[in-house]
XYZ file of C-alpha atoms in Angstrom:
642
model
C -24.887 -32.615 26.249
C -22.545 -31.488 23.120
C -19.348 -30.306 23.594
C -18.142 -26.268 23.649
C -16.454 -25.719 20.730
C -14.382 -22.115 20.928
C -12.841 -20.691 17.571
C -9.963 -17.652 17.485
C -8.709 -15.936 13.896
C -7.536 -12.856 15.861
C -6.940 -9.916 13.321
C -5.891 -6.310 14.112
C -8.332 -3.692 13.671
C -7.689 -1.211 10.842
C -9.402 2.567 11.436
C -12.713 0.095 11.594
C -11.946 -2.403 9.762
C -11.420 -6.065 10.397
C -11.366 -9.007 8.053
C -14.046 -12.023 8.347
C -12.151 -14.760 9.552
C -11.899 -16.670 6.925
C -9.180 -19.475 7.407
C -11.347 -20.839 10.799
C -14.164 -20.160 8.505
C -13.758 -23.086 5.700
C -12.458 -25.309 8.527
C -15.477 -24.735 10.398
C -18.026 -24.816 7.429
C -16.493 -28.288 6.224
C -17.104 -29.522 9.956
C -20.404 -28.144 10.823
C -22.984 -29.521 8.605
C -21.699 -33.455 9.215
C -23.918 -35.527 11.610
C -21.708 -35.868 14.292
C -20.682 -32.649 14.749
C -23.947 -31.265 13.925
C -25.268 -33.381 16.834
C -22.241 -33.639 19.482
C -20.677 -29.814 19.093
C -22.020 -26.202 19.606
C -19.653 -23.081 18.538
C -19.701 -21.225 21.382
C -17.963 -18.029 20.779
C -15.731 -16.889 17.823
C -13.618 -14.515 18.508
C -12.189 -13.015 15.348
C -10.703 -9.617 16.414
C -7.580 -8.336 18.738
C -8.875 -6.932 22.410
C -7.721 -7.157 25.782
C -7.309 -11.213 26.666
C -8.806 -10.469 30.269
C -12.005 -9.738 27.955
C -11.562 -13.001 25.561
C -11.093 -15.377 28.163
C -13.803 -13.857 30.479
C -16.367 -15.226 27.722
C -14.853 -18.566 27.528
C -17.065 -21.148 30.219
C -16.364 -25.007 29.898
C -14.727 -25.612 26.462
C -13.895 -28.564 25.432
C -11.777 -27.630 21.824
C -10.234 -24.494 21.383
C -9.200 -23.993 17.816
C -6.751 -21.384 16.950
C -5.859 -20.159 13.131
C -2.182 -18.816 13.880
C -0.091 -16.209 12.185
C 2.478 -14.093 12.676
C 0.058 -10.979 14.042
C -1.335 -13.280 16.421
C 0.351 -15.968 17.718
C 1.640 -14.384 21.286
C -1.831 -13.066 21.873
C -3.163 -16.605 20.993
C -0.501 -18.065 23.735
C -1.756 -16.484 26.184
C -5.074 -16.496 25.480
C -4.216 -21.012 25.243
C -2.247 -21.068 28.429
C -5.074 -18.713 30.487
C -7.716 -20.672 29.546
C -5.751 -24.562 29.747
C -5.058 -23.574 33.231
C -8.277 -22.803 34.555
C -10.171 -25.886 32.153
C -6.777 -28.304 32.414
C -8.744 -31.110 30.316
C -10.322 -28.654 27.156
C -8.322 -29.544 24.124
C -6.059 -27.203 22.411
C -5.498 -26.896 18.592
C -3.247 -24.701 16.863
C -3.403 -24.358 13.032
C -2.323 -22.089 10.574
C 0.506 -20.449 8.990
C 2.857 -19.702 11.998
C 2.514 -22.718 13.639
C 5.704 -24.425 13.065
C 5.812 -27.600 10.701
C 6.625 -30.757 11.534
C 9.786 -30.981 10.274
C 10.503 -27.413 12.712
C 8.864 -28.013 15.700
C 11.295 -30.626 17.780
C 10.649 -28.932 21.156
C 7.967 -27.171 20.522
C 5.379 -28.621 23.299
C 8.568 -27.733 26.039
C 7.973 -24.621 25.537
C 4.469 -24.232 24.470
C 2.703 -27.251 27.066
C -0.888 -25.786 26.479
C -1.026 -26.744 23.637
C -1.953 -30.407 22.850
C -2.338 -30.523 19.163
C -0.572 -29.109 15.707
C -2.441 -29.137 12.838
C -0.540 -28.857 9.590
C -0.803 -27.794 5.922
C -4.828 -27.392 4.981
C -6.587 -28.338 7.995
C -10.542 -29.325 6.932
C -10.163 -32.998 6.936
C -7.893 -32.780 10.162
C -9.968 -30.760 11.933
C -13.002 -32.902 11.377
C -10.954 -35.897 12.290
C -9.665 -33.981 15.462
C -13.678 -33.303 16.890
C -14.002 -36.758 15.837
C -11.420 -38.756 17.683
C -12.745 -36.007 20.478
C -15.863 -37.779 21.378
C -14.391 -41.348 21.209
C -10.893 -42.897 22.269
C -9.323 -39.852 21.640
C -6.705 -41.811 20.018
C -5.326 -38.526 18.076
C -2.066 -40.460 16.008
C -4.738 -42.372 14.216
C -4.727 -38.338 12.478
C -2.803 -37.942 9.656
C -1.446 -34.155 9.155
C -0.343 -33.265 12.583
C 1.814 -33.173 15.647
C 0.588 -34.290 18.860
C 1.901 -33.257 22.845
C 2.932 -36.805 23.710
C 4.139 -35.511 27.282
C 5.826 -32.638 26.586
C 7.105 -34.360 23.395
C 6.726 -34.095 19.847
C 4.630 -36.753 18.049
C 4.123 -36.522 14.326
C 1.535 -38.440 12.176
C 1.662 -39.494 8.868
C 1.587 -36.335 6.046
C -1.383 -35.450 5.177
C -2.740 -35.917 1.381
C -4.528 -32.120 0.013
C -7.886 -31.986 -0.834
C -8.460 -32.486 -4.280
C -11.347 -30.923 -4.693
C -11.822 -27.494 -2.684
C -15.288 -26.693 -5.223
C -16.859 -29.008 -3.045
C -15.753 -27.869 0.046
C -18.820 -25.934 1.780
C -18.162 -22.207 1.993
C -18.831 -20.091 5.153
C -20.215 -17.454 3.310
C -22.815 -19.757 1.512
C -23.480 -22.041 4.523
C -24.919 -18.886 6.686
C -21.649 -19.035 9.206
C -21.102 -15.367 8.795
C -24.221 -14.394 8.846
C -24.337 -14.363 12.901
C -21.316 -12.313 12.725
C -22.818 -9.559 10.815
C -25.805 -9.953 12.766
C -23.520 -8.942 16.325
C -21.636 -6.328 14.995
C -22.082 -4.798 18.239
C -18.332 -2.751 17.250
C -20.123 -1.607 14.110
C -16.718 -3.045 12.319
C -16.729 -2.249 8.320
C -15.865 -6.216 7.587
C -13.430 -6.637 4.551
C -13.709 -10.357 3.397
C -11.305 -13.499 1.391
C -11.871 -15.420 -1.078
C -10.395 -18.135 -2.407
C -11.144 -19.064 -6.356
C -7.401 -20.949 -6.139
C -5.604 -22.781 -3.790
C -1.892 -23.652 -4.316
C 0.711 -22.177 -6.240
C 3.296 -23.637 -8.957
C 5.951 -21.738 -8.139
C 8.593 -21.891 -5.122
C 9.813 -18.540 -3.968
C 11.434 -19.747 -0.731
C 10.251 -16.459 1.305
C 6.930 -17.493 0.609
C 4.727 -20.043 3.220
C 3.177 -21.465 -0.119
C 6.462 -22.068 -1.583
C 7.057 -25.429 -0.526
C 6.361 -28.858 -3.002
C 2.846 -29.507 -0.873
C 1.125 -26.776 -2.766
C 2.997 -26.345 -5.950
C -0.571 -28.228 -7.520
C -3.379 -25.665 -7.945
C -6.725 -26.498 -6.889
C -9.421 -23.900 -8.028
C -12.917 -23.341 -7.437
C -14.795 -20.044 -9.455
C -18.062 -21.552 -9.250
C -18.273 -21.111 -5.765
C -16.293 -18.066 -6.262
C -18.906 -16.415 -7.840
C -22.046 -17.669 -5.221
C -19.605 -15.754 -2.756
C -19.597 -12.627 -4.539
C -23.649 -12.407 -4.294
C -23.396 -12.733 -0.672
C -20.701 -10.365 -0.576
C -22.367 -8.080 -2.777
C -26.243 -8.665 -1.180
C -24.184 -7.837 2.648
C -21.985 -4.654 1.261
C -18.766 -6.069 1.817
C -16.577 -3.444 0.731
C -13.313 -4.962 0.175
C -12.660 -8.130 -0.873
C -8.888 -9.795 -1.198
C -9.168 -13.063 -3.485
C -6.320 -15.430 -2.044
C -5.632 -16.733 -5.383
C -1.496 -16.469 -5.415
C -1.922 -16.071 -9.380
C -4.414 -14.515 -10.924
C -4.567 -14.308 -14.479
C -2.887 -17.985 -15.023
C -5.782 -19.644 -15.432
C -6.528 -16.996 -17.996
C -10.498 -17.928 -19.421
C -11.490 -18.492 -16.119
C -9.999 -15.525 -14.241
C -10.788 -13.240 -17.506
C -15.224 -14.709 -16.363
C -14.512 -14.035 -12.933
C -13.442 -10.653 -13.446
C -16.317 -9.655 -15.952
C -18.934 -11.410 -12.665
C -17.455 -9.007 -10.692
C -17.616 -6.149 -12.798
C -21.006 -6.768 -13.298
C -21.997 -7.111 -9.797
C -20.533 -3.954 -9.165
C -22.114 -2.114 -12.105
C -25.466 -3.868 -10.434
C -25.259 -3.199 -6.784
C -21.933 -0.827 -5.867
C -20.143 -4.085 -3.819
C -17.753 -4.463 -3.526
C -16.323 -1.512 -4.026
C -12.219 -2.907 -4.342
C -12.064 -6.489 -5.576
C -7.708 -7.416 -4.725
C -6.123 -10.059 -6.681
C -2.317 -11.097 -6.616
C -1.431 -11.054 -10.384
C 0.291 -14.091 -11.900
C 3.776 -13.973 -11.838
C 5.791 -13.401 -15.196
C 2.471 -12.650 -17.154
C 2.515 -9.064 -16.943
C 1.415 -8.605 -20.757
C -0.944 -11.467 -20.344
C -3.183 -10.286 -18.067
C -3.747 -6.791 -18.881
C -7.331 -7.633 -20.353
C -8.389 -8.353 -17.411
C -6.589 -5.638 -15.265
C -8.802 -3.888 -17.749
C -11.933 -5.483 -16.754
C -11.493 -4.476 -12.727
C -9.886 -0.901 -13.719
C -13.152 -0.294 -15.570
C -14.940 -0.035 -12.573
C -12.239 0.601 -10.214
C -12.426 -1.973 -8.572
C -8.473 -2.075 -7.877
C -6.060 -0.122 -7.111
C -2.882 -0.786 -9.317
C -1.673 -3.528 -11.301
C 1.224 -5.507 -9.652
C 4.609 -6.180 -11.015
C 6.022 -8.381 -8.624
C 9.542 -8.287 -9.066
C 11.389 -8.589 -5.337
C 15.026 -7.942 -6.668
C 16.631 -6.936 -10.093
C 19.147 -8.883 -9.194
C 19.675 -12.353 -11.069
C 21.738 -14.081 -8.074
C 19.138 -13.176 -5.844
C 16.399 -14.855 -7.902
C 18.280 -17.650 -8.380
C 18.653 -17.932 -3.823
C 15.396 -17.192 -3.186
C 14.161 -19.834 -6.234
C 11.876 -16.989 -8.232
C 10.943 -16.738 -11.777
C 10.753 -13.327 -12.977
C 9.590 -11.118 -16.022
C 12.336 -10.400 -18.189
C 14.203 -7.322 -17.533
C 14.219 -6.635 -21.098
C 10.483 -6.868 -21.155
C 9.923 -4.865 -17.993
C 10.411 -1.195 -19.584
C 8.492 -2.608 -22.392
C 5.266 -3.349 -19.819
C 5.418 -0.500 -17.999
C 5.280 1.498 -21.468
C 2.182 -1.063 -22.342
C 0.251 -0.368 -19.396
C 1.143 3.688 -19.797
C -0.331 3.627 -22.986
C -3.786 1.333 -21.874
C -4.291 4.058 -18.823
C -3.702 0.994 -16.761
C -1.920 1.575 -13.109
C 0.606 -0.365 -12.139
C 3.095 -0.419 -9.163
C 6.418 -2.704 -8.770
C 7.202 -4.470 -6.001
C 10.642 -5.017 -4.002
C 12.238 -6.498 -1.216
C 15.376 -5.443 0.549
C 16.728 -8.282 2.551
C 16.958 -11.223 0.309
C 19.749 -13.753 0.360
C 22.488 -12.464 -2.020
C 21.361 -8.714 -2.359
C 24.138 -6.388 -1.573
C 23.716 -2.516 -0.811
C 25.065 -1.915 -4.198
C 22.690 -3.886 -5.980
C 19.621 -3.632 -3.984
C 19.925 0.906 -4.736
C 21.221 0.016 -8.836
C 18.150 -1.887 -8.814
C 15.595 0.624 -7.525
C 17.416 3.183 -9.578
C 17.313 0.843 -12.983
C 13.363 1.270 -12.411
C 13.234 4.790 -12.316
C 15.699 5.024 -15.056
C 13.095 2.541 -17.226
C 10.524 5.811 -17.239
C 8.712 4.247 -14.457
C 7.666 7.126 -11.562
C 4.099 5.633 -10.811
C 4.476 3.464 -7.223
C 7.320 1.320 -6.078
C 6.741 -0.304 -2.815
C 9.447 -1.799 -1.151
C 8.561 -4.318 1.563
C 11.743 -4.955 4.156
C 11.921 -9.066 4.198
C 10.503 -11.183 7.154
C 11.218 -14.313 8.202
C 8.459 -16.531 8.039
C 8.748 -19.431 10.328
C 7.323 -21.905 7.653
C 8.568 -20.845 4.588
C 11.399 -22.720 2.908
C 14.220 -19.765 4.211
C 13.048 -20.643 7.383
C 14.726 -23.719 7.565
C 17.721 -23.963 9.328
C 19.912 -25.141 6.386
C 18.403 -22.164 4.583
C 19.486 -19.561 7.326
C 22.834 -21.543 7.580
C 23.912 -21.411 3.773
C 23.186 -17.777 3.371
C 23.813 -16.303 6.564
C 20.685 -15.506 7.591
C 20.313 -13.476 11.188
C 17.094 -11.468 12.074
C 16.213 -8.688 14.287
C 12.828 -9.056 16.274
C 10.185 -6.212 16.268
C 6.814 -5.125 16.830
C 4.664 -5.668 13.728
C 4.851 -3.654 10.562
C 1.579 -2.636 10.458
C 0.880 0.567 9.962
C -2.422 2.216 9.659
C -3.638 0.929 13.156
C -4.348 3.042 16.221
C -1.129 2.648 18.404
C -1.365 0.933 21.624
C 0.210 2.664 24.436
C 2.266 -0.388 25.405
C 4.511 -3.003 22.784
C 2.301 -5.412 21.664
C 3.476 -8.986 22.513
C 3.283 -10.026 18.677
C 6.530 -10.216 17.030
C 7.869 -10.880 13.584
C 11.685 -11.438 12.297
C 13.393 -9.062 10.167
C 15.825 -9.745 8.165
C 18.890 -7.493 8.929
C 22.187 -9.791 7.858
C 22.424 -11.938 5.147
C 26.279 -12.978 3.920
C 25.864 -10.185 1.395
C 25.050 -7.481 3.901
C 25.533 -6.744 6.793
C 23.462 -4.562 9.588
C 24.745 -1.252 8.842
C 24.489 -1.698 5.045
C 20.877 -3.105 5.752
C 20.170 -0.125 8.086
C 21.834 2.649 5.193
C 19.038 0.552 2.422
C 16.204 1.540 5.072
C 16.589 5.080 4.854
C 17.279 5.021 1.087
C 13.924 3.376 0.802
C 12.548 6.086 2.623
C 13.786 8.266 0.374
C 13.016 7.045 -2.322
C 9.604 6.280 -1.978
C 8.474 9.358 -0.075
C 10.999 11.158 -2.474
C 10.333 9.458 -6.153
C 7.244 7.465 -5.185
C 4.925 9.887 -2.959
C 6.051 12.630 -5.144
C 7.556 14.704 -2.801
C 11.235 15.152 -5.077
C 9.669 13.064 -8.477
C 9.266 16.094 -10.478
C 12.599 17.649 -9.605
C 14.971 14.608 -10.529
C 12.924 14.036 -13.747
C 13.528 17.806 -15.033
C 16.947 17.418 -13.822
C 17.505 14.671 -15.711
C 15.433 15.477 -18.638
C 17.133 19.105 -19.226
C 20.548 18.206 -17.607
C 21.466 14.607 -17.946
C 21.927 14.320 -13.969
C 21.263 10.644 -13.219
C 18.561 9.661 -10.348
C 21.228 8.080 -9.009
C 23.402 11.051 -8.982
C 20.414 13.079 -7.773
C 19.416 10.537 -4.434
C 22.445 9.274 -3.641
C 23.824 12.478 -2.839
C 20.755 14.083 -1.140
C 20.635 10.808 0.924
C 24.285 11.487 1.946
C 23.432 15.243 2.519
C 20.291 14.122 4.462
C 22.928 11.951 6.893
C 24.883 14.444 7.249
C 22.798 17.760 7.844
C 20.512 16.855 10.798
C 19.914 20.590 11.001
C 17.953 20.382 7.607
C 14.322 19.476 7.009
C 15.058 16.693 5.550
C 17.953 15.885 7.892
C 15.779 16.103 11.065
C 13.629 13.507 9.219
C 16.742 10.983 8.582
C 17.959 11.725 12.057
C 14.601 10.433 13.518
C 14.032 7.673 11.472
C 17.475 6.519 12.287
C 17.488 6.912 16.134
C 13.868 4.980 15.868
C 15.080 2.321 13.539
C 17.455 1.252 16.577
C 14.577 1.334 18.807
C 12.673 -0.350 17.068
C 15.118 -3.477 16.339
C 15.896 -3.950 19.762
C 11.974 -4.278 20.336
C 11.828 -0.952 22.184
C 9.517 0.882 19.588
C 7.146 0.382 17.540
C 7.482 1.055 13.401
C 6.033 4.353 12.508
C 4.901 7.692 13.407
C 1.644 9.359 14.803
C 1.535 12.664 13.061
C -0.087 15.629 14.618
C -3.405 16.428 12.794
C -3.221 13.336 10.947
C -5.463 11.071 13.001
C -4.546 8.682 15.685
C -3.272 6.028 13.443
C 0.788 5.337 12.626
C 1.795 6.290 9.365
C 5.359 4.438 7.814
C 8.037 6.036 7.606
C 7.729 7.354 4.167
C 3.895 8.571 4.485
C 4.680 10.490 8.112
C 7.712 12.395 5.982
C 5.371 12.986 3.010
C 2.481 14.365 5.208
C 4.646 16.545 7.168
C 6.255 18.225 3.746
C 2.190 18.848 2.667
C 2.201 21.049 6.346
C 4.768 22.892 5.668
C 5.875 22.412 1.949
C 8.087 26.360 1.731
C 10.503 25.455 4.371
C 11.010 21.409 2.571
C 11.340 23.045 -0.938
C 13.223 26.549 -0.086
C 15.743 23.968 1.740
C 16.149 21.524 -1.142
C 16.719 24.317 -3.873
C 19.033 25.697 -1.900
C 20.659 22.243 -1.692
C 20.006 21.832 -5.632
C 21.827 24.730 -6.276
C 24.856 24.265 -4.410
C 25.615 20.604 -5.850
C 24.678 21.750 -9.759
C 26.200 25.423 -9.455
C 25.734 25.462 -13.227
C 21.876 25.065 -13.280
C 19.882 28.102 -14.783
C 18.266 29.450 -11.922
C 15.001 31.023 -13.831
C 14.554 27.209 -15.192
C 14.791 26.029 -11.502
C 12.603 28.454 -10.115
C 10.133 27.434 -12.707
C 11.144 23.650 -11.625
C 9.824 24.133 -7.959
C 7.021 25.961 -9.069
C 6.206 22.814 -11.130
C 7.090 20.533 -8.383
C 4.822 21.743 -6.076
C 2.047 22.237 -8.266
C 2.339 18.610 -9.050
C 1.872 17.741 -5.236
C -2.050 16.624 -4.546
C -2.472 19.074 -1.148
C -5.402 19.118 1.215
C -4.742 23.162 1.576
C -5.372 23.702 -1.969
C -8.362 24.774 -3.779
C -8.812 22.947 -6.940
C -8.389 23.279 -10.061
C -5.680 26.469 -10.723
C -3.647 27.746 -13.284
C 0.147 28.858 -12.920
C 2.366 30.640 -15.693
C 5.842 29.005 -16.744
C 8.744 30.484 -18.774
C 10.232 27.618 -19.728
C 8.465 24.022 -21.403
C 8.750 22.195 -18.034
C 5.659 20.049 -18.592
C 6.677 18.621 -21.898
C 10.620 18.336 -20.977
C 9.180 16.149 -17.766
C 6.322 13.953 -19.352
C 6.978 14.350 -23.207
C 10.793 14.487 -23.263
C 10.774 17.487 -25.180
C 14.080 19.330 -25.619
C 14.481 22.641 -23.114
C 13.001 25.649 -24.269
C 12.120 29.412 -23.242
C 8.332 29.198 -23.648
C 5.576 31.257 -21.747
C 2.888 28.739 -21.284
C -0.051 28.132 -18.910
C -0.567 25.042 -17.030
C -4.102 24.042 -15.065
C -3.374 21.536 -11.998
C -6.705 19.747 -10.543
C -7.285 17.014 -7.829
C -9.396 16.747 -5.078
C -10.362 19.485 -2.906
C -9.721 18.011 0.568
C -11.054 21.306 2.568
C -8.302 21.390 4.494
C -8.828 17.888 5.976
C -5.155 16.544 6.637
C -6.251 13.263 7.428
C -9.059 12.754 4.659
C -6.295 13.390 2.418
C -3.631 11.173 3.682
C -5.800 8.259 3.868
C -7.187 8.776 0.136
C -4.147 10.014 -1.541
C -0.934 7.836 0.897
C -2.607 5.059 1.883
C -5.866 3.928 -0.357
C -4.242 5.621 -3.304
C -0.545 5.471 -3.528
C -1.166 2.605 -6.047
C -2.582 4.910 -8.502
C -0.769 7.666 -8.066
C -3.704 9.624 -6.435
C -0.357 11.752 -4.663
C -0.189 13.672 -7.650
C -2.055 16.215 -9.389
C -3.550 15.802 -12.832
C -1.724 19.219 -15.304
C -2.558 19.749 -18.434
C -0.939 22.511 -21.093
C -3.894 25.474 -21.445
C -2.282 27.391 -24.121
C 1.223 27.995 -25.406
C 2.876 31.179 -26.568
């Protein structure tokens, strides 16, 4: 009789959508098609999306092996889920693998506290796996298994390290091998699947808040040939959304430039996928913009990344990153301007060494570069196997967390705290928690401010016709946000703030429901953004009157014509499309040509989308799908000039 074989990559469900699980998927695939397992195992179940664990375990009967692919959004779920299941079938074995999983060097006490679990599997798990169903239907001698730690009664065994595969082209594929295709086939949730690849494995570099930054996969292993079969099954099965797990695309520059122009073609061909995601290589900004080229033709992303984390030179130096030159930055942002390319920067607040101070200058350096397209700022987490994880790490910079629910956002909200976790980081020896907590909101403000739109136009015509820095202008309407609760834009700090201490004690989750906006929670910055598009008068009537109290020697006809600008520039689902509006002063060219201030009667047409008065439509398409590209704003263009 072969054994039941039980497989869990448990992923959150997204307004539909779900990923293919992927990571169980290559394990599985290299396992499947060999003799013994083909002959001594059956996959009974794989469960590959979040639901009630009364339901999961209900559909488990007699396993023997339980494999579980662990991360951060699913680890407590996949505890319970072990510990249910080991203590009605005591003798089943139990694997974990994955990312969260701690490493070997990490885990001394691990099976104390977790005793369901029998086995760790570390690093790339095909080979282990294999050797794990092996060892399963003979001695069961598991520390003949190199690669992982074993439950030795409640203690912690560890096996030799295990060597990477050298070659992951060969390694069967679970598209190719027809493992999805039964998934697919049972959609009984009628999920919209969004799939990984994987054309490289490993990444050179060693940014210690990464899980890949560690020496074990500073060698890249690639494999486009295989790549490519993918995207015809992805294509021929309309998977609309594809992530390639590649950590640096673009590096391998011939071969990613081909991949790109297969993908382009499929699309051209068939419509799927519709996004193709890559992570761009690091430092290469100007190097890669051919083939940002290639995917933008067909629009098949959505932005071109600048990765930079921190503008700060001590803080690359902690966290061990390489970055583009800051000299070069203003220089690719101008390059990409000029090629109609998108591109968005990425930060993090939180890092080892980054002060308040620096953390703002550097956000504010950005903007003061001419760049106003999309800055997203992720808050840092502590990954448990990343090299700041380690306890040296955490020691030498001061390192202390705050646990919370998930930062997902974009999910329906359950009605209870989910028992997933993660680790903020809200201390470092540079900052401390009320610093970190003052950065939160000014990341708020900034990006639902600068980077939704909602103040963009205003600072740049402020600072075009008056010299008043960005940092001038959002420091001080932060401060005046803090301190008028009364205020629009006061009642929104207020609530964030109250939450934010909710939410690091693990008594709330991140985000906001907003009323007419779906079910979903938005972030911080999108809820703010979609409320101002309800009720834009009372957000902008408030503002000017703030505008004109701190400049008192502003022009007020120019400023009138500024908000009138402003708004116009603001993509609204309340709005019929396209429209004209009269100006008395150049505001268009001051803003986006730099011209110098002038009395001018001129005619401006402003055209986006007509959303029909769909709040939600347009918050997806224009906050969430298309931040990236600026789809928050409306397209203006000069109709005649007087």
């Amino acid at each position: 009789m072969k054994k039941n074989l039980y497989l869990f990559e448990l992923s959150d469900v997204f307004a539909n959508q779900v990923y293919l699980p992927y990571s169980s998927g290559v394990v599985w695939s290299f396992c499947k098609n060999k003799e013994e397992i083909k002959n001594n195992y059956v996959l009974k179940n794989w469960f590959y999306h979040r639901d009630e664990i009364k339901n999961i375990v209900s559909k488990i009967n007699k396993p023997d092996v339980l494999g579980f692919s662990c991360f951060m959004w699913n680890w407590s779920l996949n505890c319970q889920i072990a510990k249910a299941v080991k203590k009605e079938y005591p003798d089943c074995l139990i694997v974990f693998g994955g990312q969260h999983q701690p490493m070997d060097d990490r885990n001394k006490g691990f099976f104390a506290k977790y005793p369901f679990v029998d086995l760790l599997v570390h690093h790339e798990g095909e080979q282990s796996f294999y050797e794990i169903l092996l060892e399963r239907l003979g001695s069961q001698d598991y520390s003949r298994i190199s690669g992982i730690t074993i439950n030795n009664d409640g203690k912690e065994l560890r096996t030799l390290p295990r060597s990477r595969l050298e070659n992951i082209e060969g390694v069967p594929s679970p598209y190719l091998d027809g493992s999805f295709d039964e998934l697919l086939l049972n959609n009984e949730s009628g999920f919209k699947f969004h799939a990984s690849v994987e054309s490289a494995r490993g990444c050179p570099f060693s940014c210690a808040f990464c899980e890949i930054g560690e020496k074990y996969y500073s060698k890249i292993r690639t494999s486009y040939d295989k790549t490519k079969k993918e995207i015809d099954w992805l294509s021929k099965n309309k998977i609309e959304y594809v992530t390639d797990a590649n950590s640096n695309f673009g590096l391998y520059y011939d071969k990613d430039y081909d991949l790109a122009l297969y993908v382009k073609d499929k699309i051209e061909k068939t419509n799927y996928p519709e996004a193709y995601r890559v992570t761009w290589a690091k430092g290469k900004a100007d190097k890669v913009l051919n083939i940002a080229k290639v995917f933008e033709s067909v629009r098949a992303q959505k932005g071109m990344t600048i990765a930079l984390q921190s503008m700060n030179p001590d803080v690359l130096k902690a966290v061990r990153r390489r970055n583009i030159d800051n000299g070069k930055l203003q220089n690719f942002i101008e390059m990409y301007e000029k090629e109609d390319i998108s591109s968005y920067v990425e930060l993090i607040w939180g890092l080892p060494e980054e002060t308040l101070d620096s953390f703002m200058d550097g956000v504010l350096q950005i903007i003061d570069y001419g760049y106003h397209n999309y800055l997203d700022i992720h808050l840092m987490m502590l990954l448990p196997n990343a090299p700041i994880g380690s306890k040296k790490y955490i020691e030498n910079y001061g390192v202390k967390t705050s646990t919370t629910q998930p930062r997902f956002s974009h999910r329906d909200l359950p009605t209870n705290l989910v028992e997933d976790t993660i680790e903020i980081v809200t201390t470092t020896n540079a900052c401390n928690l009320e610093e970190w907590k003052y950065g939160h909101q000014f990341r708020w403000l900034i990006i639902f401010g600068h980077y939704l739109g909602a103040l963009q136009f205003i600072s740049r015509g402020l600072n075009k016709a008056y010299g008043i820095s960005y940092k001038d202008f959002y420091i001080n309407l932060l401060n005046f946000s803090k301190g008028d609760i009364d205020s629009f834009i006061g009642s929104e700090y207020d609530d964030i703030d109250n939450c934010l201490s909710l939410i690091l004690e693990n008594k709330r989750h991140w985000g906001f429901v907003v009323e007419g906006a779906g079910t979903i929670n938005w972030s911080v910055d999108e809820t703010t953004r979609i409320k101002i598009a309800k009720n834009p008068d009372l957000f902008y009537e408030q503002v000017k009157e703030y505008v004109l109290k701190t400049y008192p020697n502003l022009n007020y006809d120019l400023v009138d014509d500024l908000f009138i600008y402003q708004k116009s520039r603001l993509s609204s689902p309340f709005v019929n499309y396209p429209y004209n509006k009269k100006f008395s002063y150049n505001i268009h060219d001051i803003i986006e040509e730099g011209s110098p201030l002038q009395k001018s009667e001129n005619v401006i047409e402003f055209n986006s989308k007509n959303y029909n008065n769909d709040l939600f439509l347009w918050a997806k398409e224009a906050l969430w799908f298309g931040r990236r590209v600026g789809a928050y704003k409306t397209k203006a263009k000069k109709l005649e000039n007087k």
